[in-house]
mmCIF file of C-alpha atoms in Angstrom:
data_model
loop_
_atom_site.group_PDB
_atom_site.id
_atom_site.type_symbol
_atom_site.label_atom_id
_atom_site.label_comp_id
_atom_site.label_asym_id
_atom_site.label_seq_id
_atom_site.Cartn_x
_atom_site.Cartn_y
_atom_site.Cartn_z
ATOM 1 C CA UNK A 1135 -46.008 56.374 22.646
ATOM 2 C CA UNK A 1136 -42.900 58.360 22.181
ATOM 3 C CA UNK A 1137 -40.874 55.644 24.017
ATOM 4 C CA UNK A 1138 -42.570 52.945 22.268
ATOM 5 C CA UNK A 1139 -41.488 54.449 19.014
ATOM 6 C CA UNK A 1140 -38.089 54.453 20.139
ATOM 7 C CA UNK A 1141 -37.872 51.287 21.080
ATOM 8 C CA UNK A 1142 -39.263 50.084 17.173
ATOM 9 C CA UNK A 1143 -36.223 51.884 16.141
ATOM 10 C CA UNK A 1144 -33.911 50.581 18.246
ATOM 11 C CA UNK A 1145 -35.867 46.725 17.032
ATOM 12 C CA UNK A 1146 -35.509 47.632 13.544
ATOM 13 C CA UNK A 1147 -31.616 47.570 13.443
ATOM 14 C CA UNK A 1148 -31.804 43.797 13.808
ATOM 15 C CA UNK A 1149 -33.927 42.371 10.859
ATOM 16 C CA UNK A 1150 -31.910 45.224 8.977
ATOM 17 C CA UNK A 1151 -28.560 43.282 9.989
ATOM 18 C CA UNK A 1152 -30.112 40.349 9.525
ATOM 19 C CA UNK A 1153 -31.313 40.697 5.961
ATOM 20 C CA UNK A 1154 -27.424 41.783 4.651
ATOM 21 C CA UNK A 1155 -26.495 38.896 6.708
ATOM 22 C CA UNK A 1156 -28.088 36.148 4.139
ATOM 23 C CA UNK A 1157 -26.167 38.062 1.566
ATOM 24 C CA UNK A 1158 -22.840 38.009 3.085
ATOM 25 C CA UNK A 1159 -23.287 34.604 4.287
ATOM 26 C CA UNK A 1160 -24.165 33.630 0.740
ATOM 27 C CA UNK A 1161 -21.127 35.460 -1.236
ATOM 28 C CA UNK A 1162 -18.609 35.591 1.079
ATOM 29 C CA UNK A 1163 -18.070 32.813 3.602
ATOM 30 C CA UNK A 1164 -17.108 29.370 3.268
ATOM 31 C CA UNK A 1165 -19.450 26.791 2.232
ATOM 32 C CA UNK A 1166 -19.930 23.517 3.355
ATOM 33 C CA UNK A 1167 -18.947 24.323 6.729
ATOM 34 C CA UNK A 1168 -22.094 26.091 8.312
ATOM 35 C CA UNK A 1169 -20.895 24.102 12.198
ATOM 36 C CA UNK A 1170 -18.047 26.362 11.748
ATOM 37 C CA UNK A 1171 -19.216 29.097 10.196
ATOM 38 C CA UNK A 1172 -22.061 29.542 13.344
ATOM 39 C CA UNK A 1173 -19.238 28.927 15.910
ATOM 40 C CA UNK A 1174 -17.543 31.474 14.126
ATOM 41 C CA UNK A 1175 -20.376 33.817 14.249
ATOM 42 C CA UNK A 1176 -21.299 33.451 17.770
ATOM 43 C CA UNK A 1177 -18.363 33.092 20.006
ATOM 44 C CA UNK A 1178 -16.762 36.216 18.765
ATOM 45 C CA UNK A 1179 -20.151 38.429 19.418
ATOM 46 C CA UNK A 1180 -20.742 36.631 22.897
ATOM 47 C CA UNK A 1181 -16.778 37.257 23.809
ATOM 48 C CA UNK A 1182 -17.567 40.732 22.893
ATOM 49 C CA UNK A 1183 -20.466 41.690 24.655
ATOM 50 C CA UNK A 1184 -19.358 39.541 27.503
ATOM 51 C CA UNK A 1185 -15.975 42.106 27.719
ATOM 52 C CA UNK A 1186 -18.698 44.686 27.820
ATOM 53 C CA UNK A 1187 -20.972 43.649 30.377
ATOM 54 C CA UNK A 1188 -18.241 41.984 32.550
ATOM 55 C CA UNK A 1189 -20.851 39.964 34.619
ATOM 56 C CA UNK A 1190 -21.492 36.210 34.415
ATOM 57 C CA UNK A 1191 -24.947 34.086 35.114
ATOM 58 C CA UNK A 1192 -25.848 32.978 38.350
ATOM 59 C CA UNK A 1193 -27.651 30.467 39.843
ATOM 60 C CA UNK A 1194 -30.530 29.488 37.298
ATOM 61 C CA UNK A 1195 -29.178 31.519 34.365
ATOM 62 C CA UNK A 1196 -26.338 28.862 33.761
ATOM 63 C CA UNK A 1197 -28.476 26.840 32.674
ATOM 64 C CA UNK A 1198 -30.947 28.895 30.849
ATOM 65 C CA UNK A 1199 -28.132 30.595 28.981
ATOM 66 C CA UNK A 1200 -27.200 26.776 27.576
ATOM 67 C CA UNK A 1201 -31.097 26.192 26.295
ATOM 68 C CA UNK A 1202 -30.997 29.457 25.143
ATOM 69 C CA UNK A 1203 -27.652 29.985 23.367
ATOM 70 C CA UNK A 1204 -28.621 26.120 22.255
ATOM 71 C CA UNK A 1205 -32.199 27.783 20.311
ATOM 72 C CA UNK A 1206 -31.445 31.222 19.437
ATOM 73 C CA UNK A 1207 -27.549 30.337 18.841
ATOM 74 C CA UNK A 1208 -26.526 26.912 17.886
ATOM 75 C CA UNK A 1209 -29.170 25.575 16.084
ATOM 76 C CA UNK A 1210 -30.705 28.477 14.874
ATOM 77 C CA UNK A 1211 -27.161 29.850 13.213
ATOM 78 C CA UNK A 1212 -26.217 26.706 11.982
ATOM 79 C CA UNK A 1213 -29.479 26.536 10.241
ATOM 80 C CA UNK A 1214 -29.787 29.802 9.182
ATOM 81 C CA UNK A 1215 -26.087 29.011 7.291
ATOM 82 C CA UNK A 1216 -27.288 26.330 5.621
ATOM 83 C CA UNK A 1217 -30.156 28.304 4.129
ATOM 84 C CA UNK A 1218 -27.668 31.266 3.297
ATOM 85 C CA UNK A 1219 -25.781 29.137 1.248
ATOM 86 C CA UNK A 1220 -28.187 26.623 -0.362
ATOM 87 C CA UNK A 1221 -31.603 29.097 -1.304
ATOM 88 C CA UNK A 1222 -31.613 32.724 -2.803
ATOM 89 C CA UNK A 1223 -31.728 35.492 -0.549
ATOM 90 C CA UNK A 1224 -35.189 35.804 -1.387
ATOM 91 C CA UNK A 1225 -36.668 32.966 -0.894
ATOM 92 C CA UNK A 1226 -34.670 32.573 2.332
ATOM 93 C CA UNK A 1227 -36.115 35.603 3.389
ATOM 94 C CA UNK A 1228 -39.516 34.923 2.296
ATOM 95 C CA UNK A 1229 -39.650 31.502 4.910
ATOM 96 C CA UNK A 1230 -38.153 33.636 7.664
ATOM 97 C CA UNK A 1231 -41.611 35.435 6.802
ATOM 98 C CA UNK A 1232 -43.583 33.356 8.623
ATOM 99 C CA UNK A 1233 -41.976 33.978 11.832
ATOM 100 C CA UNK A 1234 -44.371 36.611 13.402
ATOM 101 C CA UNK A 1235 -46.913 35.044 13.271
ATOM 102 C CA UNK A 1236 -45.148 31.780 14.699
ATOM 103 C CA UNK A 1237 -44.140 34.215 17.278
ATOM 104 C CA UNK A 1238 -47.634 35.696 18.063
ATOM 105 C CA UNK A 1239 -48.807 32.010 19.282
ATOM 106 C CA UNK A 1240 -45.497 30.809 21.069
ATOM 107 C CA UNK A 1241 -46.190 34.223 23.100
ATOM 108 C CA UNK A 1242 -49.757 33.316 23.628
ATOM 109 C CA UNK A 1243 -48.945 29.721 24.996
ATOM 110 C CA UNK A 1244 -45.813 30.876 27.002
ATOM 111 C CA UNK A 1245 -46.463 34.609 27.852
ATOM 112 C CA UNK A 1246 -50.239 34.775 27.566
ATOM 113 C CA UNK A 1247 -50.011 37.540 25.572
ATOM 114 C CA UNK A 1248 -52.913 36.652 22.771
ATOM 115 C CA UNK A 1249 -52.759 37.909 19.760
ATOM 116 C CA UNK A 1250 -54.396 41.205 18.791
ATOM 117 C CA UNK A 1251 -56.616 41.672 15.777
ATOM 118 C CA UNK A 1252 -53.855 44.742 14.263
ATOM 119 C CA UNK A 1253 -51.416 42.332 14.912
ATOM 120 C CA UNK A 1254 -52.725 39.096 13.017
ATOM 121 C CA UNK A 1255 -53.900 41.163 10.082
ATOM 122 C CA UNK A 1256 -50.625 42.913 9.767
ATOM 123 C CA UNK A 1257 -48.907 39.670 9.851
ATOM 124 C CA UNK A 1258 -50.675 38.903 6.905
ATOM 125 C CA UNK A 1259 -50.483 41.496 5.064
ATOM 126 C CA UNK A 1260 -46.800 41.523 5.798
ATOM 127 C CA UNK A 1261 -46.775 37.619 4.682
ATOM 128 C CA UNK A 1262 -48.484 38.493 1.566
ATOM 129 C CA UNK A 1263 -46.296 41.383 0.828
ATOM 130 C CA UNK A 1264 -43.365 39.222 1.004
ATOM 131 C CA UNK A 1265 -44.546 36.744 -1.423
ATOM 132 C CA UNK A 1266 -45.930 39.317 -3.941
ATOM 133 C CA UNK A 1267 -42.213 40.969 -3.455
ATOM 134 C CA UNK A 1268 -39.850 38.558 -3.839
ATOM 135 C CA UNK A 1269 -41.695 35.145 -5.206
ATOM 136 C CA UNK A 1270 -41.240 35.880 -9.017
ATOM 137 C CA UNK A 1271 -40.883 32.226 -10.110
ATOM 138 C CA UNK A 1272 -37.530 32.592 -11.588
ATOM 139 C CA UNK A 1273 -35.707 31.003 -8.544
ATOM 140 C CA UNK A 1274 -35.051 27.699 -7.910
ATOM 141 C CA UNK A 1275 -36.544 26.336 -4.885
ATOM 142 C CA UNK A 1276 -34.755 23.412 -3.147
ATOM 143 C CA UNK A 1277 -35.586 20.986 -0.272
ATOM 144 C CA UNK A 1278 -32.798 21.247 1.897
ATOM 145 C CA UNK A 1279 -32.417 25.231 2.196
ATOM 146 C CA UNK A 1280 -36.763 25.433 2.757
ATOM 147 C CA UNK A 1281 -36.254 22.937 5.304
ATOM 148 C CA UNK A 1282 -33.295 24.599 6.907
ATOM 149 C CA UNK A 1283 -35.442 27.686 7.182
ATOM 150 C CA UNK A 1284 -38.640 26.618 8.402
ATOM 151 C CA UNK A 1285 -36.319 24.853 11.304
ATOM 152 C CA UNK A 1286 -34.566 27.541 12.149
ATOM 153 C CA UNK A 1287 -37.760 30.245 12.147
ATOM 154 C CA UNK A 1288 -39.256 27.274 14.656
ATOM 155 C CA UNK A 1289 -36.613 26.959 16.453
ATOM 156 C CA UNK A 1290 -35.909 30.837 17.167
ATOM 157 C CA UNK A 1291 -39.483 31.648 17.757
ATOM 158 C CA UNK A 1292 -39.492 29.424 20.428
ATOM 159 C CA UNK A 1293 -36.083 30.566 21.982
ATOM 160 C CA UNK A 1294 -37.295 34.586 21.487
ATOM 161 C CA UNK A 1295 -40.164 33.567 23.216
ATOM 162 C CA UNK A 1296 -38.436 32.172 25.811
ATOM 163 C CA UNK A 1297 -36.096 34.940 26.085
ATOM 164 C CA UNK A 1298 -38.914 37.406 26.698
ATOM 165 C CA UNK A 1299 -40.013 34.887 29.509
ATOM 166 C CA UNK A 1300 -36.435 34.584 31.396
ATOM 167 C CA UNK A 1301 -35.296 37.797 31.123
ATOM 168 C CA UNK A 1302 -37.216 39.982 33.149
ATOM 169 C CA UNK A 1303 -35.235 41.873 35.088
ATOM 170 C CA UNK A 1304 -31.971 40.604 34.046
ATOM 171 C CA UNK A 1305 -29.584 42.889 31.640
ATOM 172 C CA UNK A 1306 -29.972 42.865 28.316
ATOM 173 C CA UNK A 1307 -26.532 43.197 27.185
ATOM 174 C CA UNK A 1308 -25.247 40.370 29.880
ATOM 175 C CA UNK A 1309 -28.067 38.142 29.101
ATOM 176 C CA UNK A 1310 -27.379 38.237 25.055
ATOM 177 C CA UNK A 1311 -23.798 37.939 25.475
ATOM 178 C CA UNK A 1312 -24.483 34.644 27.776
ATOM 179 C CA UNK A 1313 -26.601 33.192 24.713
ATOM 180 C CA UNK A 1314 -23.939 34.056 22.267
ATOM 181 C CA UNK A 1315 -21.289 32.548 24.098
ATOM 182 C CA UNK A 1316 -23.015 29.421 25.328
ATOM 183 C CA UNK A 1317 -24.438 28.985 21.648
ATOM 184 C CA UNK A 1318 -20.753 28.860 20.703
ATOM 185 C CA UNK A 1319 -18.983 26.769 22.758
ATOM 186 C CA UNK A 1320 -21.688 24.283 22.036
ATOM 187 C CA UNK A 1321 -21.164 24.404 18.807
ATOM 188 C CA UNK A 1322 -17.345 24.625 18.314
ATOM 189 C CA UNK A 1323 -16.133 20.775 19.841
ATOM 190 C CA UNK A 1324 -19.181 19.460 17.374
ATOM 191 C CA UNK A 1325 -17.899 21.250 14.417
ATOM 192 C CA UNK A 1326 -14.613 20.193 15.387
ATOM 193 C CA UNK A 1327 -15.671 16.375 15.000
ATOM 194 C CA UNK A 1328 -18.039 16.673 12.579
ATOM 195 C CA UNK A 1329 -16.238 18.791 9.809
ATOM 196 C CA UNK A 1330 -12.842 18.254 10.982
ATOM 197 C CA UNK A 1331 -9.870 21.061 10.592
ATOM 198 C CA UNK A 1332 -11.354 24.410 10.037
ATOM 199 C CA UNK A 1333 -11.252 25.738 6.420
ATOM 200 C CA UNK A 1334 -8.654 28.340 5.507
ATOM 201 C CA UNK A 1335 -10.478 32.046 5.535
ATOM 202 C CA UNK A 1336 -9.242 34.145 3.203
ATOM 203 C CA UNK A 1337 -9.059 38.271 3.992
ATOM 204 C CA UNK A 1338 -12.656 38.620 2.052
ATOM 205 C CA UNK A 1339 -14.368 36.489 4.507
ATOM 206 C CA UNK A 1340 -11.973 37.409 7.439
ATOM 207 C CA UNK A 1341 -13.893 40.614 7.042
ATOM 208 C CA UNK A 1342 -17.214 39.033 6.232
ATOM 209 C CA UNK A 1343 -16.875 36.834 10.020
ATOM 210 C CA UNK A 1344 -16.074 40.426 11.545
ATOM 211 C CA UNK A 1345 -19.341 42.247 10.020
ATOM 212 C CA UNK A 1346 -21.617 39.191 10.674
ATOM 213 C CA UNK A 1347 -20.184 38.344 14.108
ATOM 214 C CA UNK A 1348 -20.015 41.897 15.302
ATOM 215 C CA UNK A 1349 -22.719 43.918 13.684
ATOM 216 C CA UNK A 1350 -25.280 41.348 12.235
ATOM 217 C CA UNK A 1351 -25.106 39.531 15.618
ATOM 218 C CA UNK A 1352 -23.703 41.320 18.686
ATOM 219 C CA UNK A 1353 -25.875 44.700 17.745
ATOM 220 C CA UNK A 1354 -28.428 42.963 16.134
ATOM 221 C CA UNK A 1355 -29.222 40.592 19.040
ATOM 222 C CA UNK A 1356 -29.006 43.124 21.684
ATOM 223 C CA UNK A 1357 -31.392 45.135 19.827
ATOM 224 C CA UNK A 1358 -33.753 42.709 19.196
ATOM 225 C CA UNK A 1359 -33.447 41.291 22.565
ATOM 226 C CA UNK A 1360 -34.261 45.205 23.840
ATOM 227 C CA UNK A 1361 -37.263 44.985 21.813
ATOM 228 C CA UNK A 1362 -38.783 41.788 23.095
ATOM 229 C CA UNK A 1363 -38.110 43.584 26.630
ATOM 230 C CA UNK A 1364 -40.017 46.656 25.896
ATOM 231 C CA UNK A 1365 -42.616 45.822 23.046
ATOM 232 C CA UNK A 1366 -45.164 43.222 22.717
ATOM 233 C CA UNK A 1367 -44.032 39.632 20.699
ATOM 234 C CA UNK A 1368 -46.790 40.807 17.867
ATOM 235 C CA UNK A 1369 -44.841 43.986 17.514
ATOM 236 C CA UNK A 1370 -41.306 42.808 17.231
ATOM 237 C CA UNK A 1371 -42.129 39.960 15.270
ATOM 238 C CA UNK A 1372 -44.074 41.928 12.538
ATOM 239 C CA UNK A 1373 -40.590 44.314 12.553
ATOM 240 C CA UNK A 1374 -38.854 41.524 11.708
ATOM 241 C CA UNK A 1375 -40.208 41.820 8.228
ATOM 242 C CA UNK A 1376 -37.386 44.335 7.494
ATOM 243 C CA UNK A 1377 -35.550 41.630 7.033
ATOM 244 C CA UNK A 1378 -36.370 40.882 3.339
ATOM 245 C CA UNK A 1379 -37.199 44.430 2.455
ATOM 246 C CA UNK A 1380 -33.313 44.582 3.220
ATOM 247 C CA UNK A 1381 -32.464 41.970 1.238
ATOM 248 C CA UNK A 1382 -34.022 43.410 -1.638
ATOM 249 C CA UNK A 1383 -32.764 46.813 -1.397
ATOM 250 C CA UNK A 1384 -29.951 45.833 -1.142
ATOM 251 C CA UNK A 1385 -29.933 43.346 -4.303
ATOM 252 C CA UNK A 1386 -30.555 47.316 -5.835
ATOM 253 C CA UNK A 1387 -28.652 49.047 -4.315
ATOM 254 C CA UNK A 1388 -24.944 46.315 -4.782
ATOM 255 C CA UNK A 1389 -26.217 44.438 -7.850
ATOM 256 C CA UNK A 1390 -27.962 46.868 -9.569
ATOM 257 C CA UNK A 1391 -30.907 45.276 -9.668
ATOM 258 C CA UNK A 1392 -34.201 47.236 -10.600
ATOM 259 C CA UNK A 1393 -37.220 47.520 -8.118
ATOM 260 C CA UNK A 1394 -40.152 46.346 -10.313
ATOM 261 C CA UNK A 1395 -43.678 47.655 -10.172
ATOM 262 C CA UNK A 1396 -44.752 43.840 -8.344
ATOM 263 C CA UNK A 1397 -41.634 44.506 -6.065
ATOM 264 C CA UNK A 1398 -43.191 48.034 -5.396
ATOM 265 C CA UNK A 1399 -46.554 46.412 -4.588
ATOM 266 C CA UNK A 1400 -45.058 43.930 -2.203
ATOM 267 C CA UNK A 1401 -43.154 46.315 -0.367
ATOM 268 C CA UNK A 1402 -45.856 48.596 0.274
ATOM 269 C CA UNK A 1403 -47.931 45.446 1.664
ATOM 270 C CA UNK A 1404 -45.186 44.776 4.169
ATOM 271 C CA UNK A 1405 -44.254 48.473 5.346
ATOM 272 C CA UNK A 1406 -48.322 48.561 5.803
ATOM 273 C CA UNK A 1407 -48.620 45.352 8.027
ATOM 274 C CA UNK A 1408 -45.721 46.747 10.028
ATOM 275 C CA UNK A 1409 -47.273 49.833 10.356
ATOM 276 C CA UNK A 1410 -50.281 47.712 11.682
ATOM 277 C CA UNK A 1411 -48.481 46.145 14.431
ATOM 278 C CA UNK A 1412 -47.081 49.410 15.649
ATOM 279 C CA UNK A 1413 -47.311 49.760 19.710
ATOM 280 C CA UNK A 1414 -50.876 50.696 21.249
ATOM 281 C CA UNK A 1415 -51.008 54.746 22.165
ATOM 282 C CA UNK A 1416 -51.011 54.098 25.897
ATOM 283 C CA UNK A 1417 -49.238 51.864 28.421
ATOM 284 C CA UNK A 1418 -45.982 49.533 27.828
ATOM 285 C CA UNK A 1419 -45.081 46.263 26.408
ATOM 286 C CA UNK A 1420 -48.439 45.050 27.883
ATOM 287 C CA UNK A 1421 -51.306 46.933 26.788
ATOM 288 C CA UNK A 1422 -53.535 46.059 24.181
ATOM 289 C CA UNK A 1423 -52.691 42.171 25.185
ATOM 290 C CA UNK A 1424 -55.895 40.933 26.667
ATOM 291 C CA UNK A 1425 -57.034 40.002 30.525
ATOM 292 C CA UNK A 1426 -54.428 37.591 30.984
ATOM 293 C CA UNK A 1427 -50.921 39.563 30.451
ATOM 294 C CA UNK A 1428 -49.483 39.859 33.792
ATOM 295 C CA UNK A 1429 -47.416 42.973 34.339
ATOM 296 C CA UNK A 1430 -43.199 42.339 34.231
ATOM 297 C CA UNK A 1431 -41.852 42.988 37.527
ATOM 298 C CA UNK A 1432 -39.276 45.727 38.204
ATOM 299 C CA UNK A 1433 -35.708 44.775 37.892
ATOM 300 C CA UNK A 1434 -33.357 43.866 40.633
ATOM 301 C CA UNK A 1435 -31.814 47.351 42.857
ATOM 302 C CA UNK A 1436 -28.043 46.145 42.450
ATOM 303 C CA UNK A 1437 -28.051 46.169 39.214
ATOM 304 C CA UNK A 1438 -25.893 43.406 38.770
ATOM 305 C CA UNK A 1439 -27.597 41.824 35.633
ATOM 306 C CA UNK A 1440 -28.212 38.144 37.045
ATOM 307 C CA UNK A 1441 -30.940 36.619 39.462
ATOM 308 C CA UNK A 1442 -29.552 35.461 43.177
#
């Protein structure tokens, strides 16, 4: 249970990177440009970890790192820009909502691992908590960015899902930087025809491409990426509800918002259907799952990151 815990922890630093993300996205970088702007923040963070890790895919991971970097990276980040820069943080956030329990039933179909009762009520509850926190009425709601982010939630779902699939006993760190830095060379030659000469970055978002490339996707990737290794979908995906909770504290915390008594509510409802979803007392990633999870096999004896 201990290690369990640990691993939440080490989960949690992604939807927390993830929520200041929307806002720094939204303030800071350039807009009408999002091919760019998720070329931007991918190839850096997959250069990065790649430097790290110095180990490349082999064999069948060439091509699972381009349907991967293609789902979790290129389409997702584009996506996710476009939302950033046409919707509110919070109502943004509040689509991105949905996402456990979108990830609950691509695990089910993919991974077998059904759905357990803690975690479809906490998803709920979470879901719930989310609207009552950050749906006031006072923001306005358009097409394009609600599109942009039930798209992208789809589309990373899937790819987390398949992630957890692929990646047993491959390296975390090697196997996110792959993803990053497929997800960004796909992206870059389209951006390049598409939107045409790159925009001019001033210092401001310079510094706002370092911080999202580095922290709110290099660390935050890796450590969600961990998570999915070690913790059931349910789990991770009902941690992922951090991710608005951020974006409101931190509307208080820069913008000196105040956290209303509805806000209060809300938050309470999501921190309580994350508590729900917290790992079962005994076993691993596995228990709890049903008759059908099958046991991840133990990882290769070189070491060297990569299937033969």
């Amino acid at each position: 249970m201990e290690a369990n815990m640990r691993w939440v922890a080490v989960t949690a630093i992604a939807p927390v990177a993830w929520g200041s993300n929307y806002f720094v996205t939204r303030e800071f970088l350039p807009s009408g440009h999002p091919l760019y702007g998720a070329a931007w923040r991918a190839l850096p963070a997959g250069l990065f970890l790649l430097v790290l890790c110095r180990r490349w895919p082999r064999g069948v991971w060439w091509g699972r790192s381009a349907v991967l970097g293609l789902l979790n990276v290129g389409v997702f980040f584009f996506l996710v820009y476009i939302a950033s820069q046409a919707l509110p943080t919070s109502l943004a956030s509040t689509v991105m909502a949905v996402s456990p329990l979108t990830m609950m039933f691509v695990a089910w179909l993919l991974l077998s691992e059904r759905p357990r009762v803690p975690h479809l009520t906490g998803a709920g509850i979470g879901l719930v908590g989310v609207c009552v926190m950050l749906l006031t009425g006072a923001e306005e709601v358009g097409a394009l960015g609600v599109s942009a982010s039930v798209a992208a939630m789809l589309a990373s779902s899937f790819g987390h899902i398949l992630t957890k699939r692929w990646g047993v006993g491959v390296d975390v760190l090697a196997s996110t930087a792959w993803q990053l830095t497929a997800g960004g060379l796909l992206l870059l030659p389209v951006a390049v025809v598409v939107e045409g000469p790159p925009p001019v970055l001033s210092v401001p978002a310079l510094l706002a491409f370092a911080y999202v490339s580095l922290v709110a996707t290099a660390l935050a990737f890796t450590a969600w990426f961990a998570g999915l290794r070690h913790l059931p979908a349910g789990t991770v995906g009902l941690i992922g509800l951090l991710n608005p909770v951020t974006g409101v504290l931190l509307g208080i915390a820069i913008a000196s918002e105040t956290l209303t008594v509805q806000q209060l509510a809300g938050l309470a409802m999501v921190l309580g259907g994350i508590a729900l979803g917290r790992p079962p007392r005994k076993g691993t990633a596995t228990a709890g799952l049903g008759p059908t999870s099958r046991p991840e096999p133990a990882a290769p004896r070189d070491g060297r990151g990569a299937e033969p």
